[in-house]
XYZ file of C-alpha atoms in Angstrom:
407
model
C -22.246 122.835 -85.429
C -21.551 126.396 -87.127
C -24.062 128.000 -85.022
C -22.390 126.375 -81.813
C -19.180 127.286 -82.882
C -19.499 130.445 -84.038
C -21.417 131.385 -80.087
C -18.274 130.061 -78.454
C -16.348 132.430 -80.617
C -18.188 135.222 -80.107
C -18.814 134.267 -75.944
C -14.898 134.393 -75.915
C -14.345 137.328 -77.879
C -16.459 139.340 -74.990
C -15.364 138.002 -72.263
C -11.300 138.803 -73.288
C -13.141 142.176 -73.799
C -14.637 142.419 -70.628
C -11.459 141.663 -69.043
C -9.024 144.032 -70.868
C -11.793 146.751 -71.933
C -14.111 146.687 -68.571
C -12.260 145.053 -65.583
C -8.450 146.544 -65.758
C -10.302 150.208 -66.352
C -12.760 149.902 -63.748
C -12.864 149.480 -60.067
C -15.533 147.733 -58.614
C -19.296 149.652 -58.465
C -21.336 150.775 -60.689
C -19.239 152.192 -64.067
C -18.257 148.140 -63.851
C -21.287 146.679 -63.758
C -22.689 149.418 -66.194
C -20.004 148.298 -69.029
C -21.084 144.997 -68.322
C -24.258 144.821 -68.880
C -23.558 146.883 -72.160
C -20.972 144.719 -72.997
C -23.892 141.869 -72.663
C -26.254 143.874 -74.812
C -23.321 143.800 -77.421
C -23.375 139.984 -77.490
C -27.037 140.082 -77.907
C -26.945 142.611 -80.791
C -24.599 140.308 -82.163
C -26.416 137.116 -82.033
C -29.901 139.272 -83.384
C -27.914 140.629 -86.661
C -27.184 137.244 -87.426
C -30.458 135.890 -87.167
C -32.467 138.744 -88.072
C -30.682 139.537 -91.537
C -32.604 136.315 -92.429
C -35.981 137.772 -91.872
C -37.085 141.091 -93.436
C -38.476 142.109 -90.044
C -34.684 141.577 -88.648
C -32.516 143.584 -91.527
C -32.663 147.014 -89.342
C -29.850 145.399 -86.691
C -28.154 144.260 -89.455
C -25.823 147.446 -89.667
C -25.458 148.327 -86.012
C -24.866 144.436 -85.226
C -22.583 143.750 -88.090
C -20.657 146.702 -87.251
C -19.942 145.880 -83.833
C -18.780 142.633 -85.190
C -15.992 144.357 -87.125
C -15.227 146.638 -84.352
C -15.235 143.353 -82.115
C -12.901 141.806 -84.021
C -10.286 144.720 -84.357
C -10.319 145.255 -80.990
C -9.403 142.161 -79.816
C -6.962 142.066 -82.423
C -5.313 144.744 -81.349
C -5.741 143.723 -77.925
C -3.709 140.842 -78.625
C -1.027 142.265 -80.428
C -0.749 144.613 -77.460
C -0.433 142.107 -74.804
C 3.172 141.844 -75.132
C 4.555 145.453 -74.698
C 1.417 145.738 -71.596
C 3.478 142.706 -70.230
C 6.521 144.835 -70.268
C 5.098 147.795 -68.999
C 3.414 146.230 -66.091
C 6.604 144.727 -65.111
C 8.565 147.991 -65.262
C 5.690 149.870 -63.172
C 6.120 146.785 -60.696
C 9.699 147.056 -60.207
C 9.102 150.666 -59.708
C 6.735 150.739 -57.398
C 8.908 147.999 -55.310
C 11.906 150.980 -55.217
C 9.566 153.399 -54.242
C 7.853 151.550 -51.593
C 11.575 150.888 -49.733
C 11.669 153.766 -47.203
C 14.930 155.168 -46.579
C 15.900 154.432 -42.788
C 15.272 157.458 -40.421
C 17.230 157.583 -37.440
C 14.736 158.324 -34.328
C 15.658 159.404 -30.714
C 14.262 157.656 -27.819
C 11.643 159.072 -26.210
C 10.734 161.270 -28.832
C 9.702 161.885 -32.360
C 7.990 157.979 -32.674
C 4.326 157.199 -32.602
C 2.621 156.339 -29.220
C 1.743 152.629 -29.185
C -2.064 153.585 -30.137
C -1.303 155.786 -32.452
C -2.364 154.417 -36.138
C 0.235 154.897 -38.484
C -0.814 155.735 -41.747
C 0.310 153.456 -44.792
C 3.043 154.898 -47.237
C 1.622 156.430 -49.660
C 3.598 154.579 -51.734
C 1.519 151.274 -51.295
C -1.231 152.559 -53.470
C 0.854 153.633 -56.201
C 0.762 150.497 -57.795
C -2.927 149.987 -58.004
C -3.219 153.334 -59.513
C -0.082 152.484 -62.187
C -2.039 149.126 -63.288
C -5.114 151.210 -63.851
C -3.870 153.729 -65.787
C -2.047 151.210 -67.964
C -5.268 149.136 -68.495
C -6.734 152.429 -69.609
C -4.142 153.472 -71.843
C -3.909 149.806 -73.279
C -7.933 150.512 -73.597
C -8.067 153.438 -74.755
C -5.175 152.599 -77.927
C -7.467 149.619 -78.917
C -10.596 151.624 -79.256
C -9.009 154.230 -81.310
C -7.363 151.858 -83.716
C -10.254 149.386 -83.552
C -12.974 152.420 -84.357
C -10.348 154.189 -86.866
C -9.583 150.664 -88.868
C -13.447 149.773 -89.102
C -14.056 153.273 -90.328
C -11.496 153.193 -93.190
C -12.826 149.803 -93.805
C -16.936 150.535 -94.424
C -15.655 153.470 -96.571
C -13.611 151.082 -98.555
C -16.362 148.795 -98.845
C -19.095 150.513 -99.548
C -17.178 152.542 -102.726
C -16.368 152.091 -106.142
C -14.647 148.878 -106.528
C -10.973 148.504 -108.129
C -10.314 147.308 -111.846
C -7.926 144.724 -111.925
C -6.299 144.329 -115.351
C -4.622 140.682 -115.299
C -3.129 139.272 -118.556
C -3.167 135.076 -118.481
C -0.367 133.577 -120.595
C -1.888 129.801 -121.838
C 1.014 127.782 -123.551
C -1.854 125.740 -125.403
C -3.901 128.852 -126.577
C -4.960 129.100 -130.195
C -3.537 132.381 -131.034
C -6.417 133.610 -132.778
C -8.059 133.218 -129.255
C -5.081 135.621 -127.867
C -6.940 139.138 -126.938
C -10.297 137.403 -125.548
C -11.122 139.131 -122.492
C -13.193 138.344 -119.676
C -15.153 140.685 -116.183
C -14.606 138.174 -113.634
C -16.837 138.796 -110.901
C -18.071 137.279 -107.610
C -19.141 137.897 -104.319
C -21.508 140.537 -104.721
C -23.601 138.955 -101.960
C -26.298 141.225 -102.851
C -28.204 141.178 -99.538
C -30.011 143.356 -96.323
C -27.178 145.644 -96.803
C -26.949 146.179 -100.672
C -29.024 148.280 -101.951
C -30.633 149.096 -105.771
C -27.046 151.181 -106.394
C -24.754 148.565 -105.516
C -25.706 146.498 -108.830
C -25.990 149.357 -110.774
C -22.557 150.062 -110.232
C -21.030 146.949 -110.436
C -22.775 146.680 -114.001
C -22.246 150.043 -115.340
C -18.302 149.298 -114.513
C -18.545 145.975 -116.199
C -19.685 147.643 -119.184
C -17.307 150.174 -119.221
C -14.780 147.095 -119.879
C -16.443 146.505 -122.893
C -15.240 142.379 -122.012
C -16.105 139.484 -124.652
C -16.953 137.267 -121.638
C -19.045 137.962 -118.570
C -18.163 135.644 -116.117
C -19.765 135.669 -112.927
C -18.476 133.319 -110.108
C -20.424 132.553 -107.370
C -22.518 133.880 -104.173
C -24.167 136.222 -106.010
C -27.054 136.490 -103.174
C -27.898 136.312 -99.514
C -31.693 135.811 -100.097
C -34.225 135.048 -101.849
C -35.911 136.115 -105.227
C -38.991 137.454 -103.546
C -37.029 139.613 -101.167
C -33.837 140.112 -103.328
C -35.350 140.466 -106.970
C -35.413 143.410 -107.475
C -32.005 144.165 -106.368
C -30.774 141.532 -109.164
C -32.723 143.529 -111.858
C -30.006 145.593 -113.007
C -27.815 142.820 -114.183
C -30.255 142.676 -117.471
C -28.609 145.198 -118.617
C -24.797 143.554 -118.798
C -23.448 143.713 -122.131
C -20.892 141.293 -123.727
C -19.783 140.056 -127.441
C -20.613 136.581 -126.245
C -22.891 136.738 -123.507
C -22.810 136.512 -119.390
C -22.527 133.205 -117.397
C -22.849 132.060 -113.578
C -22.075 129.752 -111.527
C -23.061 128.811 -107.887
C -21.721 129.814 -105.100
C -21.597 128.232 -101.264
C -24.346 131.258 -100.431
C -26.829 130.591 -103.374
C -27.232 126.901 -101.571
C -28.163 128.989 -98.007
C -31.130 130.637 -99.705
C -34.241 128.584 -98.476
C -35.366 125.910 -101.661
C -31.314 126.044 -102.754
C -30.704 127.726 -106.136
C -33.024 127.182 -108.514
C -35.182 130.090 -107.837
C -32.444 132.566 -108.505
C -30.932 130.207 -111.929
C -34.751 130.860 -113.398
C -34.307 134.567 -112.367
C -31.117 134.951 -113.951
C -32.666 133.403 -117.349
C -34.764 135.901 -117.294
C -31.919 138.603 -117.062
C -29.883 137.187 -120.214
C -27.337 135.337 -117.730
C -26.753 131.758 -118.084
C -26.013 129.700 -115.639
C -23.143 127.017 -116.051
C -24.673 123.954 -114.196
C -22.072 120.561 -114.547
C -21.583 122.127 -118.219
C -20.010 124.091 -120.595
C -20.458 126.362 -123.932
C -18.475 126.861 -126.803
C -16.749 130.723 -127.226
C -16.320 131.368 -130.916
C -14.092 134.064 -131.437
C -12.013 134.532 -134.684
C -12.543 131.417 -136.409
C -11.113 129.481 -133.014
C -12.833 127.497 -130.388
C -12.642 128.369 -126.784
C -14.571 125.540 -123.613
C -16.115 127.779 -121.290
C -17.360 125.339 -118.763
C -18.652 125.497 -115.117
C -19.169 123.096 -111.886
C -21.427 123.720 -109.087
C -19.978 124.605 -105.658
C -18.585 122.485 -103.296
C -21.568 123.628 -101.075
C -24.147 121.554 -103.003
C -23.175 118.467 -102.072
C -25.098 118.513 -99.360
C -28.007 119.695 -100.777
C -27.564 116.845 -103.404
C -26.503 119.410 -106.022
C -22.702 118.706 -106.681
C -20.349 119.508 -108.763
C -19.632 117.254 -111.237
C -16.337 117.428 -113.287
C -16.735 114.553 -115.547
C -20.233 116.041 -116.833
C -18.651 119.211 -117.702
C -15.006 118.468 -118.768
C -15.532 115.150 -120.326
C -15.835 114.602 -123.731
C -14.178 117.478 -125.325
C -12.229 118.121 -128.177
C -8.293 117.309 -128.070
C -6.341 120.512 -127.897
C -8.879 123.202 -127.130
C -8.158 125.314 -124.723
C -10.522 124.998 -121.342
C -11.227 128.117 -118.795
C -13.550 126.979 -115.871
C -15.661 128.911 -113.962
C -15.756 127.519 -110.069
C -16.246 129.288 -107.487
C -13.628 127.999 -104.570
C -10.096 128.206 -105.577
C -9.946 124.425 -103.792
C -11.681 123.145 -106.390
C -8.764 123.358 -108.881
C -7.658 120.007 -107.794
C -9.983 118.033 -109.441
C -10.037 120.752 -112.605
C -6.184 120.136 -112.267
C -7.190 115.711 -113.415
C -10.082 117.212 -116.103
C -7.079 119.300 -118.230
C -8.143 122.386 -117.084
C -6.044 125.754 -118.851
C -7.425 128.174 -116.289
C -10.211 128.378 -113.544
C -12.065 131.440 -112.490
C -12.984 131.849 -108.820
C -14.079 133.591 -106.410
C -15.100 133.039 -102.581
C -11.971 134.085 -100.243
C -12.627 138.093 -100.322
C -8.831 138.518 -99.916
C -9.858 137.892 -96.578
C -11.633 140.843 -96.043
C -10.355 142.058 -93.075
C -6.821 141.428 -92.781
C -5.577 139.473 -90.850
C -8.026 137.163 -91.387
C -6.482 136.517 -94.792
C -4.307 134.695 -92.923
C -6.617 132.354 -91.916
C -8.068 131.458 -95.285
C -4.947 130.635 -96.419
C -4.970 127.937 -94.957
C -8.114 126.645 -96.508
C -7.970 127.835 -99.736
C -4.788 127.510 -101.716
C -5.171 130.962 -103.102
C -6.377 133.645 -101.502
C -6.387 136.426 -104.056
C -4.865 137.232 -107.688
C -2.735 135.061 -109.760
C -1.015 132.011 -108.935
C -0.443 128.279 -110.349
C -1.900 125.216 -108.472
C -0.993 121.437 -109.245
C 0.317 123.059 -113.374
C -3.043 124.868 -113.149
C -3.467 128.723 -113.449
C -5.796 130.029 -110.845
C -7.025 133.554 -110.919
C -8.915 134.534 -107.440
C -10.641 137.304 -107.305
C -11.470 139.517 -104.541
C -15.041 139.583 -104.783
C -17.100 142.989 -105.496
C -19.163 143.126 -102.349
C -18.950 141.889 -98.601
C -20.631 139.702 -96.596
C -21.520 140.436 -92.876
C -19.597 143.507 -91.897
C -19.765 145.806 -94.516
C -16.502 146.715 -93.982
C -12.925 145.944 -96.104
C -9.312 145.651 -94.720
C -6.724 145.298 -96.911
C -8.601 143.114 -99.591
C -10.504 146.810 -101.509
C -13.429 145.385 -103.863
C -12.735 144.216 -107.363
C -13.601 144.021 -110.566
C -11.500 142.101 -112.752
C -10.433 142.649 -116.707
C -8.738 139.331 -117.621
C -7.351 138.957 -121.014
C -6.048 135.657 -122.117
C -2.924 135.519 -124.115
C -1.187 132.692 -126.789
């Protein structure tokens, strides 16, 4: 059903391409059919990228494909958002071109000075003016859209692809032991370490983590777009985290797209000193006080018979101490909202990404990004410190997150 969808999206997409980007800038012949056909080896490229990033023989149109997909997008974007004022403009040129083509009457003698009956007259030249107004205004329309489209995607891989931003976020809990106050956690997620990533992109996001010098590593979700054979080594870096009480992950919706589900990768990350929060949760001793660190499976296992389960790792615990849960949608915090939750941890939206398209998760997730309070719960979203597909970033910059809880 995805797959289907996401063809009719991307069939649609290139058609209202064709016809704004090819058709009102070309007369018929053979520049027309020549954009075509490249506009058809675009859709192609597109639908390769996607399946090839899940082969190793496939990665190398990953970064051509996936950036025509962001370029795509923009474009018709902008498109869109310029179909209004076009509207205008056309009309103008039209009412224009209806004044000019009104000749002014001449007054002729008989007999002479008029055409012979077999004479051809020859049109006003004012008939073709129009033709030639709507083309240069589908070029101009054209020609803003590519600029924008090529200029946004630009600013966007650069943003992507650098040093993420520190977000320093301070989380008021009314129930908080205050010798607790001052425990600080790296909230990360999203590092979809995948055909794009390479050996540097962990080794950066770790070295920054570090430099936080955080109590709690807390690592939420879609950590990977492959598998441990292919992706290992990329992973290999995070052995090297360092925290006062230790590093801890939880699944994302990606980890259950990797072929065999999870498991692979929670044995992997054993082996690199992080722990992985399955339907359960650890004590944080800090200060002679008690924190519950728990953690729930995504959403995305339930249909690979891997759920989360709230009961399993909220139930049971001590009256009074204070509860921060690692889960890696932000829509989850409805059911942590009727466990007693104090504060969840996720991940998953990437701001959106590419603005606007924030837009659009909102109305999936009820948080998109930072701070906010869901159903008496505090939620704290973070942007995610990688990308998936595009490798590009609009409006939503990479993050890295320094979140200190306070009495």
């Amino acid at each position: 059903m995805f797959v289907l969808m996401f063809l009719s999206l991307v069939g649609l997409a290139h058609f209202y391409l064709w016809h704004r980007m090819v058709r009102s800038t070309t007369g018929p012949g053979r520049s027309r059919r020549a954009l075509t056909w490249g506009l058809v080896g675009l859709v192609l490229l597109v639908v390769a990228a996607f399946a090839g990033s899940r082969v190793e023989w496939g990665h190398w149109l990953a970064w051509p494909g996936y950036l025509w997909v962001a370029v795509m997008f923009y474009l018709v974007v902008i498109l869109v958002v310029l179909e209004i004022p076009r509207a205008v403009a056309a009309l103008l040129l039209r009412r224009a071109a209806s004044r000019s083509a009104t000749p002014e009457p001449v007054p002729v003698l008989a007999g002479a000075g008029g055409p012979a009956e077999d004479e051809p007259v020859a049109p006003p030249a004012a008939e073709a003016a129009p033709m030639s107004r709507r083309l240069f205004l589908g070029r101009a329309t054209a020609a803003v859209a590519g600029v924008g489209a090529l200029g946004t995607v630009g600013y966007g891989v650069t943003t992507a692809l650098g040093d993420p931003v520190t977000e320093r976020v301070r989380v008021a809990l009314p129930k908080l032991d205050p010798r607790l106050s001052g425990l600080r956690f790296a909230v990360v997620s999203d590092v979809h370490l995948g055909p794009l990533t390479g050996l540097r992109h962990t080794e950066r996001i770790v070295r920054m983590i570090n430099g936080l010098e955080a109590d709690v590593v807390a690592i939420v979700g879609d950590l990977v777009d492959g598998p441990v054979a292919e992706l290992g080594p990329l992973a290999r870096p995070l052995k090297d985290l360092e925290s006062r009480y230790g590093a801890y992950f939880v699944t994302g919706n990606h980890e259950y797209y990797v072929s065999g589900g999870p498991g692979e990768w929670i044995e992997e990350l054993a082996e690199l000193g992080v722990r992985s929060l399955r339907n359960e949760r650890v004590e944080i001793r800090h200060q002679g006080a008690v924190l519950d660190l728990a953690g729930v499976n995504d959403v995305g296992g339930v249909d690979a018979g891997d759920p989360p389960d709230f009961d399993k790792a909220l139930g049971g615990r001590e009256a009074g101490r204070s509860t921060v849960l690692l889960a890696h949608q932000p829509i989850q915090v409805a059911e942590a909202a009727r466990h007693g939750v104090d504060l969840q941890l996720s991940g998953h939206t990437h701001g959106g990404q590419l603005a606007p398209f924030n837009l659009v998760v909102g109305l999936q997730q009820p948080v998109v990004s930072g701070l906010a309070t869901v159903d008496g719960v505090p939620v704290y979203v973070t942007r995610g410190a990688g990308f998936w597909g595009p490798p590009v970033r609009v409006g939503a910059p990479p993050e890295i997150t320094m979140l200190e809880l306070r009495a």
